[in-house]
């Protein structure tokens, strides 16, 4: 029995409200030329003030040396051990466009791509076509492709070159190899079955790809569809079922909306921008929710762009807007990240992320700045990412005593 | 294989003596008006001196966010993972009154209670009747209640309104719902079976309760018995079997005596008071024991009473008496708690507890005060409660090398 299951047993439908402010990828590494990490260099008087009033520490989100994707990173923060609850991008993408996935559906991520005259992939993203053009193409495919089985398929625009394929019917499997070769200069791969039980699905997918190629033959630059991350959708137990939390997601970006829907949160319409998200929290806070997930995406994107200075500015923007949240005086307010994305590396990394938990029952520490180094000295120590939900629940008075 | 099982393999019957001084619930939270936690505010020159000569850290007893009951809290300190070794109050209560529980016995906690004229519970504790009156009533019940099965029952006074019911016979089960409704204004609940195999036990318990109600009909205020925490007793492997430790318990309060008996410790008669307990350790230390568990209860009770100042005084009393222990120069002396009971909260909490291990092989640190904040900076870091036994065994030279 792992510790998250103990929380399930102990959680009750009483106690305070919990707000998670997740600054995606905000953890960083020091840039010697700038004299610190992104969080250290940023001027953040509001975050620092909150640190003074909070218990601080570091979270090692999935485990030592593990660089988390955004899906597992968030699952860990929500108390779902990513080593146990595995979900792929296909399912997340479908959930993230508000697609009503049903148990047993098979989803895959789709890219519009460019094939050269010899049939080799010359651009896996078809020059990042506009979303409107994507919509035209998906409509054509829906109109003209027909699959011969006792079920249906859905082909849905996400944005730019991205789309989702969903197959719905009996006996489908997600155990298929990608058709996306993940490189240019080679032809698309065969979506081969990984076992016998997946032969039917592989046949349907091949038929879909053959027909889609024919439909797109005269298009440019998007003359092909590549598929990856096939996965059969099995819903996860919800936050309500596990921790007696009625949750609300306040996020713009599909992936994070998808994770939230996967564990049964309600969602507000994408607010569009950080300030709008913080204001949405203000509007929703008094409503009948126990748990609010507020997501900031750009700290990650700018880290991935290796744009140290812009990541610093983004952190300062969040800091400036933070009073929109703190004036609500949430019972428990958590600020942390789903993983580090150091601008010096330009990608996700395994480094632990700073954490602060503001709560009336916090054991306050000497930490007076919110960054990777000062939080290391805090009372919470370094912990696995899954610990966070237990601490948040306890601080909110939402866990009963264990044993007598 | 968990780490406590590795210690089982490595433990040998050599090495020094280990003393655990457990200050129940001593961990606290800062009270802003008093400028610190109970341990910080207390004047504790002896504890602080010991901290200087010890390795320090924090123990997160059961897990993040988990508020331990006293039973699981102590099991963790003794190296028994409370998620694996689960015991309830019924069994602990029976063990705690020196009742000789046998494997297969079913025990439940009993309360004398008051029913109003309509049969509803008006006081779950019958005004906390005196222990002597409790004895009279339990004797009446023993004399007049008769259960129709091939076995026996025992009904034993604990103290005040508390008693224990034990059923002994073949095929009994602990999978019964409580008859104690845990609230007033409603009638007692039916002690329903949770599965078919528990029907016999449920029938016996119903018969017991019906007869007890009749026996008590003319009593006031204790005119009913409520039962909760039914549990079948399966003895745990002993400290001797697991870690080759012959243990002695020096405690006054039934629950802690019960936990000790459960894992095979010998017990001295309740010494009555802290000083008497410390002196009992002096008397016993040279005897043929490897492990001494000395328990201080009041740090918890005063925390539960939200009485910050009295908890501080109690800590100062322990500090004043500490030389009774340190002059013995135990090979390994551990001072810690089974959980926090911050006076600011007035109840058990999930916050990690301070720990110090005095040992000739300790890696001494800079910690010069015994409290939650300074111990956070110590060499032992923040650890699960179960780690303690391994560290104590190692420091006492009681664990062999792992591998070659």
Coordinates of N, CA, C and O in Angstrom, one line a residue, chain B residues 2 13 46 62 65 86 108 126 132 156 183 189 195 209 216 220 226 230 248 258 275 282 286 290 293 313 376 378:
Chain B
X2 N 11.3 -4.7 2.3 CA 11.6 -3.3 2.8 C 12.8 -3.3 3.7 O 13.3 -4.3 4.1
X13 N 23.1 -10.8 18.0 CA 22.9 -10.7 19.4 C 24.2 -10.2 20.1 O 24.7 -10.8 21.0
X46 N 19.8 20.6 29.7 CA 20.2 19.2 29.6 C 19.9 18.6 28.2 O 20.8 17.9 27.7
X62 N 4.8 8.5 10.1 CA 4.2 7.5 9.2 C 4.3 7.9 7.7 O 4.5 7.0 6.9
X65 N 2.0 14.2 5.6 CA 0.6 14.5 5.7 C -0.2 13.6 6.7 O -1.4 13.9 7.0
X86 N -1.0 -3.3 11.1 CA -2.1 -2.5 11.6 C -2.7 -3.1 12.8 O -3.0 -4.3 12.9
X108 N -12.7 -5.6 21.5 CA -13.3 -4.3 21.1 C -13.2 -3.4 22.3 O -13.2 -3.8 23.5
X126 N -20.9 8.4 29.6 CA -21.6 8.3 30.9 C -21.0 9.2 32.0 O -20.8 8.8 33.1
X132 N -13.8 3.0 40.0 CA -14.3 2.0 40.9 C -15.8 1.6 40.5 O -16.1 0.4 40.6
X156 N -13.6 -6.3 30.8 CA -12.6 -5.8 31.8 C -12.6 -4.3 31.8 O -12.7 -3.6 30.8
X183 N -21.8 9.6 18.0 CA -22.5 10.9 18.2 C -23.6 10.7 19.1 O -24.0 9.5 19.4
X189 N -25.8 1.8 17.3 CA -25.9 1.1 16.0 C -25.9 -0.4 16.2 O -25.6 -0.9 17.3
X195 N -19.1 -9.3 6.7 CA -19.1 -10.4 5.7 C -19.7 -11.6 6.3 O -20.0 -11.7 7.5
X209 N -24.8 -7.4 24.0 CA -25.3 -6.0 24.2 C -26.7 -6.0 24.8 O -27.0 -5.2 25.6
X216 N -27.9 -3.3 33.1 CA -27.6 -1.9 33.4 C -28.9 -1.1 33.5 O -28.8 0.1 33.8
X220 N -27.5 4.4 36.7 CA -27.4 5.8 36.2 C -26.1 6.4 36.6 O -25.6 6.2 37.8
X226 N -21.3 0.7 24.8 CA -21.1 0.9 23.3 C -19.8 0.2 23.0 O -18.8 0.3 23.8
X230 N -13.7 -3.4 16.7 CA -13.6 -4.9 16.8 C -12.3 -5.3 16.0 O -12.1 -4.8 14.9
X248 N 12.5 -3.9 27.2 CA 11.7 -3.6 28.5 C 11.0 -2.3 28.3 O 11.6 -1.3 27.9
X258 N 0.5 -1.6 26.1 CA -0.1 -2.6 25.1 C 0.7 -2.8 23.9 O 1.0 -3.9 23.4
X275 N 9.6 10.8 37.1 CA 10.8 10.6 37.9 C 10.9 9.1 38.2 O 12.0 8.5 38.1
X282 N 17.0 3.3 35.8 CA 18.3 3.1 36.5 C 18.4 1.7 37.2 O 19.4 1.1 37.1
X286 N 21.1 -2.4 34.2 CA 22.2 -3.4 34.2 C 21.6 -4.8 33.9 O 22.4 -5.7 33.7
X290 N 18.4 -5.5 26.2 CA 19.1 -4.8 25.1 C 18.5 -3.4 24.8 O 19.1 -2.6 24.2
X293 N 12.4 1.1 26.5 CA 11.5 2.1 26.0 C 10.9 2.8 27.2 O 10.2 2.3 28.0
X313 N 6.3 23.6 30.6 CA 6.8 23.3 32.0 C 7.1 21.8 32.0 O 8.1 21.3 32.7
X376 N 16.2 20.3 12.2 CA 16.1 20.3 10.7 C 17.4 20.5 10.0 O 17.7 20.0 8.9
X378 N 20.2 19.3 11.2 CA 21.2 18.2 11.7 C 21.6 17.2 10.6 O 21.1 17.3 9.5

